[in-house]
Each structure stands twice: as structure tokens, then as C-alpha cells.
């Protein structure tokens, strides 16, 4: 906070930026002073996404850290699809009551400050570029691999949003039109091959078809458990990750051809399995990349900001928009 001292009176200027991360389970809000990514206030509340009143819970969460007269802007990371140019949530499977929901104008009317919005994966990519693993790079591709696959792209020092604001939905790039069904309902997107649930689905199908594994059939099997089995030599578990890495390499070969980044940043729980996924990924990437020169000096690294990426991306967005 910038404090202007006039005689004995201290006047706080409007220098705080508020960041909001709307998740399926929690809404997080935080307030930041200029040039800092350490919040001076932070609040977390249950989003109860399927229960009416998400918007009111969001307003209450912001009010709980609000400092009257000191906030200059609010940035928000939310699940999409959404339109960052108009601030409208188009529809989001996580929050059924938000369909064509004008989130930023409602909040801006309520709080009287500019409000900026973009989807959570774009925001995580922006955060990794500004404050995390991709600091100093000009061209970055961020991929989060967890229950879905999301992406964010920085091209020539700008966040790629696109005409409709639907830019960089990297999880829904088409790999095989005859492939398995994706979380979005279409077939053969990379998310349908390499997300956590897709890896598990493949493993379960193979086991049902008679492939041997040390694991007992288990409807609640997760990727961490599958990775443990793979590390003890379970060949079906190894092949499930290997297949996911193979397809991920094909997808990323496409991303290199389009964006030609200097750094690839991987976030999300599934990317924590490490070599099980990334050795086959690298082999496949080398095999499928259009030209080997894309790989010269290309950095492939883990995300640095963990669970704070969405929040810090929202912070970066609000600061970026305030400076435009
Ligand atoms: Zn899809």
C-alpha cells in the first residue's frame, strides 16, 4: 500500500488489487499491495457450486477482505467457457446457475471498481509467466493435466485470448475423431487420452478385457495409486501412463508448430507422476514434431506456483488491465 503522509494525517491511496479464484469446491479471495505476490488478506470459503447462491457467497467472500477506498481493481479466475472481453460466463459445468451470467458487470456495479475475468487455465499460464516457472520468457505454453486438461499461451509477451476470448483451449485439440469421448462431449480430444480420468478409464477397460495387473479392480482408483503400481513394475499401469504420454507428445508437437514456445510449463496433479508420463511424452514429441529445431533450447518444466496459480493469474490480469 502506498501511504501519502500529509502532516499528521495518513491517507491510504487506492492501491490494493483483489484477486479471486473460483473453483468447484472453494472460492478464494486475496488482497495484494503493489509489486507484491504475498497477500495482506486471504479468505477461503466453500463454493457449494451445485447449490443456489454461488454469486452471493462470492460477494460475501470479497466483502470479508474489502478495504473501503483502497481497492483499485478486481481480477477473477473462473472455470469456463467464458468471454473475458465481455466478462460473461457462457456456461460452466461446475456452476449450473451461471449460464450467460454477466459476472464482471454485476461485481463492478456492486463494488464500484473495474473487474476483469478469464478462465482458470489461462490465468494459471499468465501467473506462471509473470511470477513462476516462466518468468522472463516471451513465448510460453502452459498445460495443466488433472481431471481435465487446460492450457494457457503467452505469445510475444501477450496472453492469447482470441476474438471470442476462447483462445488456447489446448485440452480440446483433436487427436483422433474416432477416439474416446472427451469431458466436453466430443470425441478424441487430447483430454480424452491423457487426463487423469482418461488414464484410469483406459486401465480399467484393459483390465476388464483380461489384461493382467497387480491391482484389484477398484471403481475409486486414482492416478496416484496407479503410479505406485507402475513404479513397482505393473506393466498395465506402466502402459496406461505411457499411452497418455504418447498422445500428449502428439498434442504438444501441434502446439510447437503453432506457438513455437521457448518454455513448456506443466501443472496439475497428473503431471506429478514424472517420468512415467514424461519419458514416453518426450519420445513421442521428438517423433512427431514438425522440425527438430523447435526442440533446441526448449525448456520443459513443472509449474512453480501450485494451488496459488489461479489466484496469482487473476492478480496479474487485474494489474495488466489497469496498466493498459
Ligand atoms: Zn474436449
PDB file of C-alpha atoms and ligand atoms in Angstrom:
ATOM      1  CA  UNK A   1       0.000   0.000   0.000  1.00  0.00           C
ATOM      2  CA  UNK A   2       1.252   3.479  -0.864  1.00  0.00           C
ATOM      3  CA  UNK A   3       0.822   5.818   2.084  1.00  0.00           C
ATOM      4  CA  UNK A   4       0.784   9.530   1.423  1.00  0.00           C
ATOM      5  CA  UNK A   5       1.735  11.438   4.527  1.00  0.00           C
ATOM      6  CA  UNK A   6       0.322  14.955   4.795  1.00  0.00           C
ATOM      7  CA  UNK A   7       1.277  16.477   8.110  1.00  0.00           C
ATOM      8  CA  UNK A   8      -0.010  14.088  10.735  1.00  0.00           C
ATOM      9  CA  UNK A   9      -2.820  12.689   8.520  1.00  0.00           C
ATOM     10  CA  UNK A  10      -2.187   9.390   6.768  1.00  0.00           C
ATOM     11  CA  UNK A  11      -4.212   8.863   3.605  1.00  0.00           C
ATOM     12  CA  UNK A  12      -4.245   5.399   2.070  1.00  0.00           C
ATOM     13  CA  UNK A  13      -4.315   5.502  -1.730  1.00  0.00           C
ATOM     14  CA  UNK A  14      -6.339   3.140  -3.914  1.00  0.00           C
ATOM     15  CA  UNK A  15      -3.553   0.707  -4.490  1.00  0.00           C
ATOM     16  CA  UNK A  16      -4.805  -2.723  -3.428  1.00  0.00           C
ATOM     17  CA  UNK A  17      -5.615  -5.306  -6.070  1.00  0.00           C
ATOM     18  CA  UNK A  18      -8.070  -8.064  -5.195  1.00  0.00           C
ATOM     19  CA  UNK A  19      -7.772 -11.490  -6.775  1.00  0.00           C
ATOM     20  CA  UNK A  20     -10.464 -14.162  -6.850  1.00  0.00           C
ATOM     21  CA  UNK A  21     -10.161 -17.836  -7.768  1.00  0.00           C
ATOM     22  CA  UNK A  22     -13.489 -19.602  -8.260  1.00  0.00           C
ATOM     23  CA  UNK A  23     -13.107 -23.360  -8.052  1.00  0.00           C
ATOM     24  CA  UNK A  24     -15.568 -26.230  -7.967  1.00  0.00           C
ATOM     25  CA  UNK A  25     -15.021 -26.724  -4.230  1.00  0.00           C
ATOM     26  CA  UNK A  26     -13.686 -23.390  -2.946  1.00  0.00           C
ATOM     27  CA  UNK A  27     -13.804 -19.677  -3.671  1.00  0.00           C
ATOM     28  CA  UNK A  28     -10.554 -17.972  -2.683  1.00  0.00           C
ATOM     29  CA  UNK A  29     -10.071 -14.224  -2.404  1.00  0.00           C
ATOM     30  CA  UNK A  30      -6.912 -12.286  -1.560  1.00  0.00           C
ATOM     31  CA  UNK A  31      -5.721  -8.678  -1.426  1.00  0.00           C
ATOM     32  CA  UNK A  32      -2.293  -7.577  -2.632  1.00  0.00           C
ATOM     33  CA  UNK A  33      -0.196  -4.451  -2.328  1.00  0.00           C
ATOM     34  CA  UNK A  34       1.640  -3.166  -5.440  1.00  0.00           C
ATOM     35  CA  UNK A  35       4.603  -5.242  -6.643  1.00  0.00           C
ATOM     36  CA  UNK A  36       3.891  -7.994  -4.153  1.00  0.00           C
ATOM     37  CA  UNK A  37       2.519 -11.519  -4.540  1.00  0.00           C
ATOM     38  CA  UNK A  38       2.245 -12.082  -0.790  1.00  0.00           C
ATOM     39  CA  UNK A  39      -1.379 -11.351   0.153  1.00  0.00           C
ATOM     40  CA  UNK A  40      -2.104  -8.969   3.033  1.00  0.00           C
ATOM     41  CA  UNK A  41      -5.516 -10.634   3.433  1.00  0.00           C
ATOM     42  CA  UNK A  42      -6.777 -14.019   2.298  1.00  0.00           C
ATOM     43  CA  UNK A  43     -10.089 -15.819   2.658  1.00  0.00           C
ATOM     44  CA  UNK A  44     -11.354 -19.212   1.529  1.00  0.00           C
ATOM     45  CA  UNK A  45     -14.972 -20.257   1.503  1.00  0.00           C
ATOM     46  CA  UNK A  46     -16.867 -23.264   0.143  1.00  0.00           C
ATOM     47  CA  UNK A  47     -18.292 -22.555  -3.303  1.00  0.00           C
ATOM     48  CA  UNK A  48     -21.039 -25.230  -2.990  1.00  0.00           C
ATOM     49  CA  UNK A  49     -21.169 -24.991  -6.770  1.00  0.00           C
ATOM     50  CA  UNK A  50     -24.313 -27.054  -7.224  1.00  0.00           C
ATOM     51  CA  UNK A  51     -26.262 -25.161  -4.555  1.00  0.00           C
ATOM     52  CA  UNK A  52     -28.018 -21.884  -5.453  1.00  0.00           C
ATOM     53  CA  UNK A  53     -26.370 -18.698  -4.198  1.00  0.00           C
ATOM     54  CA  UNK A  54     -22.804 -19.031  -5.545  1.00  0.00           C
ATOM     55  CA  UNK A  55     -22.823 -15.348  -6.546  1.00  0.00           C
ATOM     56  CA  UNK A  56     -23.893 -14.213  -3.057  1.00  0.00           C
ATOM     57  CA  UNK A  57     -21.216 -16.376  -1.451  1.00  0.00           C
ATOM     58  CA  UNK A  58     -18.675 -14.809  -3.801  1.00  0.00           C
ATOM     59  CA  UNK A  59     -19.789 -11.253  -2.878  1.00  0.00           C
ATOM     60  CA  UNK A  60     -19.586 -12.104   0.847  1.00  0.00           C
ATOM     61  CA  UNK A  61     -16.085 -13.553   0.413  1.00  0.00           C
ATOM     62  CA  UNK A  62     -14.892 -10.373  -1.316  1.00  0.00           C
ATOM     63  CA  UNK A  63     -16.568  -8.193   1.340  1.00  0.00           C
ATOM     64  CA  UNK A  64     -14.756 -10.124   4.061  1.00  0.00           C
ATOM     65  CA  UNK A  65     -11.393  -8.711   2.887  1.00  0.00           C
ATOM     66  CA  UNK A  66     -12.694  -5.443   1.358  1.00  0.00           C
ATOM     67  CA  UNK A  67     -10.913  -2.247   2.361  1.00  0.00           C
ATOM     68  CA  UNK A  68     -13.112   0.724   1.536  1.00  0.00           C
ATOM     69  CA  UNK A  69     -11.460   3.300  -0.699  1.00  0.00           C
ATOM     70  CA  UNK A  70      -8.267   1.270  -1.126  1.00  0.00           C
ATOM     71  CA  UNK A  71      -9.108  -1.245  -3.864  1.00  0.00           C
ATOM     72  CA  UNK A  72      -8.283  -0.264  -7.438  1.00  0.00           C
ATOM     73  CA  UNK A  73      -9.413  -3.392  -9.335  1.00  0.00           C
ATOM     74  CA  UNK A  74     -10.566  -6.996  -9.010  1.00  0.00           C
ATOM     75  CA  UNK A  75      -9.242  -9.891 -11.120  1.00  0.00           C
ATOM     76  CA  UNK A  76     -11.049 -13.221 -11.358  1.00  0.00           C
ATOM     77  CA  UNK A  77     -10.063 -16.731 -12.466  1.00  0.00           C
ATOM     78  CA  UNK A  78     -13.128 -18.877 -13.128  1.00  0.00           C
ATOM     79  CA  UNK A  79     -13.898 -22.156 -14.846  1.00  0.00           C
ATOM     80  CA  UNK A  80     -15.056 -21.564 -18.428  1.00  0.00           C
ATOM     81  CA  UNK A  81     -16.157 -21.431 -21.097  1.00  0.00           C
ATOM     82  CA  UNK A  82     -16.430 -17.679 -20.614  1.00  0.00           C
ATOM     83  CA  UNK A  83     -15.919 -14.464 -22.554  1.00  0.00           C
ATOM     84  CA  UNK A  84     -13.148 -12.376 -20.969  1.00  0.00           C
ATOM     85  CA  UNK A  85     -13.926  -9.449 -23.297  1.00  0.00           C
ATOM     86  CA  UNK A  86     -17.494  -9.027 -22.016  1.00  0.00           C
ATOM     87  CA  UNK A  87     -16.989 -10.629 -18.595  1.00  0.00           C
ATOM     88  CA  UNK A  88     -19.820 -13.095 -19.199  1.00  0.00           C
ATOM     89  CA  UNK A  89     -19.648 -16.721 -18.025  1.00  0.00           C
ATOM     90  CA  UNK A  90     -21.137 -18.617 -21.005  1.00  0.00           C
ATOM     91  CA  UNK A  91     -21.792 -21.828 -19.125  1.00  0.00           C
ATOM     92  CA  UNK A  92     -19.742 -23.844 -16.727  1.00  0.00           C
ATOM     93  CA  UNK A  93     -20.435 -27.470 -15.858  1.00  0.00           C
ATOM     94  CA  UNK A  94     -19.253 -26.778 -12.290  1.00  0.00           C
ATOM     95  CA  UNK A  95     -21.759 -23.998 -11.557  1.00  0.00           C
ATOM     96  CA  UNK A  96     -25.088 -24.772 -13.266  1.00  0.00           C
ATOM     97  CA  UNK A  97     -26.776 -21.491 -12.229  1.00  0.00           C
ATOM     98  CA  UNK A  98     -24.186 -19.434 -14.118  1.00  0.00           C
ATOM     99  CA  UNK A  99     -25.351 -19.603 -17.736  1.00  0.00           C
ATOM    100  CA  UNK A 100     -24.762 -16.419 -19.757  1.00  0.00           C
ATOM    101  CA  UNK A 101     -24.022 -14.853 -16.398  1.00  0.00           C
ATOM    102  CA  UNK A 102     -22.634 -11.256 -16.562  1.00  0.00           C
ATOM    103  CA  UNK A 103     -20.222 -11.728 -13.677  1.00  0.00           C
ATOM    104  CA  UNK A 104     -17.903  -8.741 -14.091  1.00  0.00           C
ATOM    105  CA  UNK A 105     -20.643  -6.128 -14.647  1.00  0.00           C
ATOM    106  CA  UNK A 106     -22.589  -7.350 -11.605  1.00  0.00           C
ATOM    107  CA  UNK A 107     -19.489  -7.210  -9.394  1.00  0.00           C
ATOM    108  CA  UNK A 108     -18.361  -3.903 -10.849  1.00  0.00           C
ATOM    109  CA  UNK A 109     -21.797  -2.369 -10.111  1.00  0.00           C
ATOM    110  CA  UNK A 110     -21.679  -3.738  -6.569  1.00  0.00           C
ATOM    111  CA  UNK A 111     -18.125  -2.745  -5.640  1.00  0.00           C
ATOM    112  CA  UNK A 112     -17.620   0.301  -7.882  1.00  0.00           C
ATOM    113  CA  UNK A 113     -14.234  -0.783  -9.294  1.00  0.00           C
ATOM    114  CA  UNK A 114     -13.165  -2.378 -12.622  1.00  0.00           C
ATOM    115  CA  UNK A 115     -13.456  -6.181 -12.640  1.00  0.00           C
ATOM    116  CA  UNK A 116     -11.514  -8.416 -15.048  1.00  0.00           C
ATOM    117  CA  UNK A 117     -12.124 -12.092 -15.781  1.00  0.00           C
ATOM    118  CA  UNK A 118     -10.545 -15.003 -17.631  1.00  0.00           C
ATOM    119  CA  UNK A 119     -10.623 -18.776 -17.386  1.00  0.00           C
ATOM    120  CA  UNK A 120      -8.589 -20.600 -14.759  1.00  0.00           C
ATOM    121  CA  UNK A 121      -6.117 -22.280 -17.125  1.00  0.00           C
ATOM    122  CA  UNK A 122      -5.328 -19.031 -18.963  1.00  0.00           C
ATOM    123  CA  UNK A 123      -4.865 -17.399 -15.555  1.00  0.00           C
ATOM    124  CA  UNK A 124      -2.531 -20.133 -14.337  1.00  0.00           C
ATOM    125  CA  UNK A 125      -0.478 -19.724 -17.520  1.00  0.00           C
ATOM    126  CA  UNK A 126      -0.363 -15.956 -17.031  1.00  0.00           C
ATOM    127  CA  UNK A 127       0.722 -16.414 -13.412  1.00  0.00           C
ATOM    128  CA  UNK A 128       3.497 -18.867 -14.300  1.00  0.00           C
ATOM    129  CA  UNK A 129       4.771 -16.376 -16.871  1.00  0.00           C
ATOM    130  CA  UNK A 130       4.624 -13.323 -14.575  1.00  0.00           C
ATOM    131  CA  UNK A 131       5.641 -14.826 -11.247  1.00  0.00           C
ATOM    132  CA  UNK A 132       6.503 -18.515 -11.661  1.00  0.00           C
ATOM    133  CA  UNK A 133       8.420 -21.022 -13.777  1.00  0.00           C
ATOM    134  CA  UNK A 134       8.134 -18.996 -16.992  1.00  0.00           C
ATOM    135  CA  UNK A 135       9.414 -15.651 -15.722  1.00  0.00           C
ATOM    136  CA  UNK A 136      11.479 -13.813 -18.345  1.00  0.00           C
ATOM    137  CA  UNK A 137      10.242 -15.867 -21.304  1.00  0.00           C
ATOM    138  CA  UNK A 138       8.357 -14.241 -24.185  1.00  0.00           C
ATOM    139  CA  UNK A 139       6.626 -17.341 -25.580  1.00  0.00           C
ATOM    140  CA  UNK A 140       5.178 -19.847 -23.152  1.00  0.00           C
ATOM    141  CA  UNK A 141       2.771 -22.755 -23.348  1.00  0.00           C
ATOM    142  CA  UNK A 142       1.198 -23.852 -20.065  1.00  0.00           C
ATOM    143  CA  UNK A 143      -0.659 -27.141 -19.708  1.00  0.00           C
ATOM    144  CA  UNK A 144      -2.460 -28.390 -16.648  1.00  0.00           C
ATOM    145  CA  UNK A 145      -3.171 -32.105 -16.535  1.00  0.00           C
ATOM    146  CA  UNK A 146      -5.606 -33.200 -13.849  1.00  0.00           C
ATOM    147  CA  UNK A 147      -9.283 -34.224 -14.069  1.00  0.00           C
ATOM    148  CA  UNK A 148      -9.277 -32.319 -17.361  1.00  0.00           C
ATOM    149  CA  UNK A 149      -6.575 -30.720 -19.498  1.00  0.00           C
ATOM    150  CA  UNK A 150      -6.387 -26.946 -19.717  1.00  0.00           C
ATOM    151  CA  UNK A 151      -3.962 -24.617 -21.428  1.00  0.00           C
ATOM    152  CA  UNK A 152      -2.741 -21.053 -21.462  1.00  0.00           C
ATOM    153  CA  UNK A 153      -0.495 -19.394 -24.025  1.00  0.00           C
ATOM    154  CA  UNK A 154       1.746 -16.354 -23.854  1.00  0.00           C
ATOM    155  CA  UNK A 155       2.776 -15.313 -27.346  1.00  0.00           C
ATOM    156  CA  UNK A 156       5.221 -12.496 -27.899  1.00  0.00           C
ATOM    157  CA  UNK A 157       4.673 -11.225 -24.319  1.00  0.00           C
ATOM    158  CA  UNK A 158       0.863 -11.237 -24.590  1.00  0.00           C
ATOM    159  CA  UNK A 159      -1.753 -13.531 -23.141  1.00  0.00           C
ATOM    160  CA  UNK A 160      -3.533 -15.181 -26.062  1.00  0.00           C
ATOM    161  CA  UNK A 161      -7.287 -14.734 -25.584  1.00  0.00           C
ATOM    162  CA  UNK A 162      -8.615 -14.671 -29.154  1.00  0.00           C
ATOM    163  CA  UNK A 163     -11.515 -12.889 -30.836  1.00  0.00           C
ATOM    164  CA  UNK A 164     -14.220 -14.595 -28.755  1.00  0.00           C
ATOM    165  CA  UNK A 165     -11.975 -14.958 -25.736  1.00  0.00           C
ATOM    166  CA  UNK A 166     -11.996 -18.713 -26.227  1.00  0.00           C
ATOM    167  CA  UNK A 167      -8.340 -18.893 -27.199  1.00  0.00           C
ATOM    168  CA  UNK A 168      -5.977 -21.627 -26.094  1.00  0.00           C
ATOM    169  CA  UNK A 169      -8.412 -24.391 -25.130  1.00  0.00           C
ATOM    170  CA  UNK A 170      -5.479 -26.743 -25.562  1.00  0.00           C
ATOM    171  CA  UNK A 171      -7.183 -29.699 -23.862  1.00  0.00           C
ATOM    172  CA  UNK A 172      -9.708 -29.872 -26.688  1.00  0.00           C
ATOM    173  CA  UNK A 173      -7.321 -30.152 -29.607  1.00  0.00           C
ATOM    174  CA  UNK A 174      -8.366 -33.065 -31.798  1.00  0.00           C
ATOM    175  CA  UNK A 175      -6.068 -36.095 -31.830  1.00  0.00           C
ATOM    176  CA  UNK A 176      -8.365 -38.755 -33.305  1.00  0.00           C
ATOM    177  CA  UNK A 177     -12.016 -38.176 -34.334  1.00  0.00           C
ATOM    178  CA  UNK A 178     -12.664 -41.883 -33.696  1.00  0.00           C
ATOM    179  CA  UNK A 179     -11.067 -41.692 -30.258  1.00  0.00           C
ATOM    180  CA  UNK A 180     -12.714 -41.942 -26.830  1.00  0.00           C
ATOM    181  CA  UNK A 181     -15.245 -39.385 -25.597  1.00  0.00           C
ATOM    182  CA  UNK A 182     -13.883 -36.208 -24.034  1.00  0.00           C
ATOM    183  CA  UNK A 183     -15.223 -34.426 -20.934  1.00  0.00           C
ATOM    184  CA  UNK A 184     -16.743 -31.841 -23.329  1.00  0.00           C
ATOM    185  CA  UNK A 185     -18.850 -34.494 -25.090  1.00  0.00           C
ATOM    186  CA  UNK A 186     -16.903 -34.614 -28.367  1.00  0.00           C
ATOM    187  CA  UNK A 187     -14.596 -37.441 -29.337  1.00  0.00           C
ATOM    188  CA  UNK A 188     -10.851 -37.822 -29.477  1.00  0.00           C
ATOM    189  CA  UNK A 189      -9.592 -34.618 -27.856  1.00  0.00           C
ATOM    190  CA  UNK A 190      -6.266 -34.845 -26.009  1.00  0.00           C
ATOM    191  CA  UNK A 191      -8.146 -34.614 -22.695  1.00  0.00           C
ATOM    192  CA  UNK A 192      -9.873 -37.904 -23.612  1.00  0.00           C
ATOM    193  CA  UNK A 193      -6.461 -39.615 -23.826  1.00  0.00           C
ATOM    194  CA  UNK A 194      -4.227 -38.013 -21.222  1.00  0.00           C
ATOM    195  CA  UNK A 195      -6.279 -36.550 -18.352  1.00  0.00           C
ATOM    196  CA  UNK A 196      -6.352 -38.429 -15.030  1.00  0.00           C
ATOM    197  CA  UNK A 197      -9.818 -39.978 -15.561  1.00  0.00           C
ATOM    198  CA  UNK A 198      -8.878 -40.933 -19.147  1.00  0.00           C
ATOM    199  CA  UNK A 199      -5.777 -42.798 -17.965  1.00  0.00           C
ATOM    200  CA  UNK A 200      -7.866 -44.628 -15.363  1.00  0.00           C
ATOM    201  CA  UNK A 201     -10.613 -45.381 -17.905  1.00  0.00           C
ATOM    202  CA  UNK A 202      -8.077 -46.969 -20.274  1.00  0.00           C
ATOM    203  CA  UNK A 203      -6.534 -49.029 -17.456  1.00  0.00           C
ATOM    204  CA  UNK A 204      -9.981 -50.280 -16.318  1.00  0.00           C
ATOM    205  CA  UNK A 205     -11.012 -51.184 -19.884  1.00  0.00           C
ATOM    206  CA  UNK A 206      -7.818 -53.141 -20.454  1.00  0.00           C
ATOM    207  CA  UNK A 207      -8.199 -54.960 -17.145  1.00  0.00           C
ATOM    208  CA  UNK A 208     -11.813 -55.816 -17.993  1.00  0.00           C
ATOM    209  CA  UNK A 209     -10.593 -57.187 -21.324  1.00  0.00           C
ATOM    210  CA  UNK A 210      -8.320 -59.598 -19.490  1.00  0.00           C
ATOM    211  CA  UNK A 211      -5.006 -57.722 -19.208  1.00  0.00           C
ATOM    212  CA  UNK A 212      -3.186 -58.707 -16.015  1.00  0.00           C
ATOM    213  CA  UNK A 213      -2.415 -56.223 -13.244  1.00  0.00           C
ATOM    214  CA  UNK A 214      -1.286 -56.369  -9.616  1.00  0.00           C
ATOM    215  CA  UNK A 215      -4.187 -54.033  -8.748  1.00  0.00           C
ATOM    216  CA  UNK A 216      -7.641 -55.359  -7.900  1.00  0.00           C
ATOM    217  CA  UNK A 217     -10.474 -53.773  -9.918  1.00  0.00           C
ATOM    218  CA  UNK A 218     -11.466 -50.667  -7.940  1.00  0.00           C
ATOM    219  CA  UNK A 219     -14.047 -48.067  -9.062  1.00  0.00           C
ATOM    220  CA  UNK A 220     -12.323 -45.380  -6.968  1.00  0.00           C
ATOM    221  CA  UNK A 221      -8.828 -45.997  -8.392  1.00  0.00           C
ATOM    222  CA  UNK A 222      -6.815 -42.764  -8.750  1.00  0.00           C
ATOM    223  CA  UNK A 223      -3.711 -41.851 -10.741  1.00  0.00           C
ATOM    224  CA  UNK A 224      -1.516 -41.688  -7.612  1.00  0.00           C
ATOM    225  CA  UNK A 225      -2.374 -45.308  -6.790  1.00  0.00           C
ATOM    226  CA  UNK A 226      -1.873 -46.321 -10.417  1.00  0.00           C
ATOM    227  CA  UNK A 227       1.519 -44.582 -10.426  1.00  0.00           C
ATOM    228  CA  UNK A 228       2.535 -46.530  -7.317  1.00  0.00           C
ATOM    229  CA  UNK A 229       1.672 -49.778  -9.082  1.00  0.00           C
ATOM    230  CA  UNK A 230       3.598 -48.672 -12.166  1.00  0.00           C
ATOM    231  CA  UNK A 231       6.674 -47.894 -10.059  1.00  0.00           C
ATOM    232  CA  UNK A 232       6.616 -51.440  -8.652  1.00  0.00           C
ATOM    233  CA  UNK A 233       6.659 -52.797 -12.201  1.00  0.00           C
ATOM    234  CA  UNK A 234       2.963 -53.312 -13.007  1.00  0.00           C
ATOM    235  CA  UNK A 235       3.136 -53.445 -16.797  1.00  0.00           C
ATOM    236  CA  UNK A 236      -0.513 -52.493 -17.414  1.00  0.00           C
ATOM    237  CA  UNK A 237      -0.177 -49.436 -15.165  1.00  0.00           C
ATOM    238  CA  UNK A 238       3.071 -48.508 -16.955  1.00  0.00           C
ATOM    239  CA  UNK A 239       1.400 -48.832 -20.351  1.00  0.00           C
ATOM    240  CA  UNK A 240      -1.570 -46.677 -19.252  1.00  0.00           C
ATOM    241  CA  UNK A 241       0.783 -43.762 -18.447  1.00  0.00           C
ATOM    242  CA  UNK A 242       2.918 -44.490 -21.471  1.00  0.00           C
ATOM    243  CA  UNK A 243      -0.098 -44.274 -23.784  1.00  0.00           C
ATOM    244  CA  UNK A 244      -1.154 -40.965 -22.188  1.00  0.00           C
ATOM    245  CA  UNK A 245       2.386 -39.589 -22.629  1.00  0.00           C
ATOM    246  CA  UNK A 246       2.470 -40.758 -26.229  1.00  0.00           C
ATOM    247  CA  UNK A 247      -0.710 -38.855 -27.115  1.00  0.00           C
ATOM    248  CA  UNK A 248       0.415 -35.848 -25.104  1.00  0.00           C
ATOM    249  CA  UNK A 249       3.548 -35.767 -27.277  1.00  0.00           C
ATOM    250  CA  UNK A 250       1.374 -35.644 -30.403  1.00  0.00           C
ATOM    251  CA  UNK A 251      -0.693 -32.771 -28.959  1.00  0.00           C
ATOM    252  CA  UNK A 252       2.382 -30.807 -27.906  1.00  0.00           C
ATOM    253  CA  UNK A 253       4.005 -31.338 -31.338  1.00  0.00           C
ATOM    254  CA  UNK A 254       0.947 -29.485 -32.680  1.00  0.00           C
ATOM    255  CA  UNK A 255       1.337 -26.731 -30.078  1.00  0.00           C
ATOM    256  CA  UNK A 256       5.009 -26.263 -31.019  1.00  0.00           C
ATOM    257  CA  UNK A 257       4.030 -25.921 -34.681  1.00  0.00           C
ATOM    258  CA  UNK A 258       1.510 -23.199 -33.799  1.00  0.00           C
ATOM    259  CA  UNK A 259       3.119 -21.262 -30.940  1.00  0.00           C
ATOM    260  CA  UNK A 260       6.844 -22.157 -31.070  1.00  0.00           C
ATOM    261  CA  UNK A 261       7.378 -21.504 -27.338  1.00  0.00           C
ATOM    262  CA  UNK A 262      10.720 -21.276 -25.511  1.00  0.00           C
ATOM    263  CA  UNK A 263       9.201 -22.966 -22.459  1.00  0.00           C
ATOM    264  CA  UNK A 264       6.542 -25.585 -21.750  1.00  0.00           C
ATOM    265  CA  UNK A 265       5.158 -25.477 -18.212  1.00  0.00           C
ATOM    266  CA  UNK A 266       3.226 -28.446 -16.831  1.00  0.00           C
ATOM    267  CA  UNK A 267       0.864 -28.098 -13.877  1.00  0.00           C
ATOM    268  CA  UNK A 268      -1.883 -30.251 -12.392  1.00  0.00           C
ATOM    269  CA  UNK A 269      -1.839 -33.405 -10.271  1.00  0.00           C
ATOM    270  CA  UNK A 270      -1.237 -35.909 -13.077  1.00  0.00           C
ATOM    271  CA  UNK A 271       1.972 -34.162 -14.160  1.00  0.00           C
ATOM    272  CA  UNK A 272       3.364 -35.004 -10.686  1.00  0.00           C
ATOM    273  CA  UNK A 273       3.826 -38.656 -11.767  1.00  0.00           C
ATOM    274  CA  UNK A 274       7.005 -37.552 -13.546  1.00  0.00           C
ATOM    275  CA  UNK A 275       8.941 -39.952 -15.784  1.00  0.00           C
ATOM    276  CA  UNK A 276       6.085 -42.449 -16.093  1.00  0.00           C
ATOM    277  CA  UNK A 277       4.336 -39.847 -18.244  1.00  0.00           C
ATOM    278  CA  UNK A 278       7.158 -37.608 -19.414  1.00  0.00           C
ATOM    279  CA  UNK A 279       9.649 -40.183 -20.775  1.00  0.00           C
ATOM    280  CA  UNK A 280       7.080 -41.515 -23.285  1.00  0.00           C
ATOM    281  CA  UNK A 281       5.943 -37.923 -23.844  1.00  0.00           C
ATOM    282  CA  UNK A 282       9.429 -36.763 -24.835  1.00  0.00           C
ATOM    283  CA  UNK A 283       9.968 -39.754 -27.113  1.00  0.00           C
ATOM    284  CA  UNK A 284       6.642 -39.091 -28.839  1.00  0.00           C
ATOM    285  CA  UNK A 285       7.315 -35.347 -29.080  1.00  0.00           C
ATOM    286  CA  UNK A 286      10.649 -35.989 -30.827  1.00  0.00           C
ATOM    287  CA  UNK A 287       8.932 -38.418 -33.171  1.00  0.00           C
ATOM    288  CA  UNK A 288       6.047 -36.126 -34.123  1.00  0.00           C
ATOM    289  CA  UNK A 289       7.474 -32.609 -34.055  1.00  0.00           C
ATOM    290  CA  UNK A 290       7.484 -30.958 -37.481  1.00  0.00           C
ATOM    291  CA  UNK A 291      11.129 -29.849 -37.256  1.00  0.00           C
ATOM    292  CA  UNK A 292      13.763 -30.697 -34.634  1.00  0.00           C
ATOM    293  CA  UNK A 293      14.745 -27.017 -34.361  1.00  0.00           C
ATOM    294  CA  UNK A 294      11.594 -26.429 -32.252  1.00  0.00           C
ATOM    295  CA  UNK A 295      13.272 -28.504 -29.539  1.00  0.00           C
ATOM    296  CA  UNK A 296      16.572 -26.589 -29.476  1.00  0.00           C
ATOM    297  CA  UNK A 297      16.829 -24.821 -26.097  1.00  0.00           C
ATOM    298  CA  UNK A 298      13.158 -25.612 -25.391  1.00  0.00           C
ATOM    299  CA  UNK A 299      12.653 -25.792 -21.622  1.00  0.00           C
ATOM    300  CA  UNK A 300      10.172 -28.362 -20.316  1.00  0.00           C
ATOM    301  CA  UNK A 301       9.429 -27.788 -16.661  1.00  0.00           C
ATOM    302  CA  UNK A 302       6.958 -28.154 -13.810  1.00  0.00           C
ATOM    303  CA  UNK A 303       4.736 -25.279 -12.727  1.00  0.00           C
ATOM    304  CA  UNK A 304       6.141 -23.290  -9.820  1.00  0.00           C
ATOM    305  CA  UNK A 305       3.082 -21.780  -8.153  1.00  0.00           C
ATOM    306  CA  UNK A 306       0.989 -24.822  -7.196  1.00  0.00           C
ATOM    307  CA  UNK A 307      -2.534 -24.100  -5.948  1.00  0.00           C
ATOM    308  CA  UNK A 308      -1.941 -20.325  -5.980  1.00  0.00           C
ATOM    309  CA  UNK A 309      -1.619 -20.166  -9.779  1.00  0.00           C
ATOM    310  CA  UNK A 310      -5.270 -19.224 -10.421  1.00  0.00           C
ATOM    311  CA  UNK A 311      -5.273 -16.542  -7.756  1.00  0.00           C
ATOM    312  CA  UNK A 312      -1.961 -15.056  -8.898  1.00  0.00           C
ATOM    313  CA  UNK A 313      -3.114 -15.129 -12.521  1.00  0.00           C
ATOM    314  CA  UNK A 314      -6.206 -13.146 -11.539  1.00  0.00           C
ATOM    315  CA  UNK A 315      -3.888 -10.692  -9.773  1.00  0.00           C
ATOM    316  CA  UNK A 316      -1.650 -10.432 -12.862  1.00  0.00           C
ATOM    317  CA  UNK A 317      -4.693  -9.910 -15.112  1.00  0.00           C
ATOM    318  CA  UNK A 318      -6.066  -7.076 -12.972  1.00  0.00           C
ATOM    319  CA  UNK A 319      -2.638  -5.375 -12.833  1.00  0.00           C
ATOM    320  CA  UNK A 320      -2.133  -5.836 -16.593  1.00  0.00           C
ATOM    321  CA  UNK A 321      -5.559  -4.367 -17.419  1.00  0.00           C
ATOM    322  CA  UNK A 322      -5.012  -1.448 -15.029  1.00  0.00           C
ATOM    323  CA  UNK A 323      -1.831  -0.552 -16.938  1.00  0.00           C
ATOM    324  CA  UNK A 324      -3.393  -0.721 -20.418  1.00  0.00           C
TER     325      UNK A 324
HETATM  326 ZN1  LIG B   1     -12.983 -31.932 -25.433  1.00  0.00          ZN
END
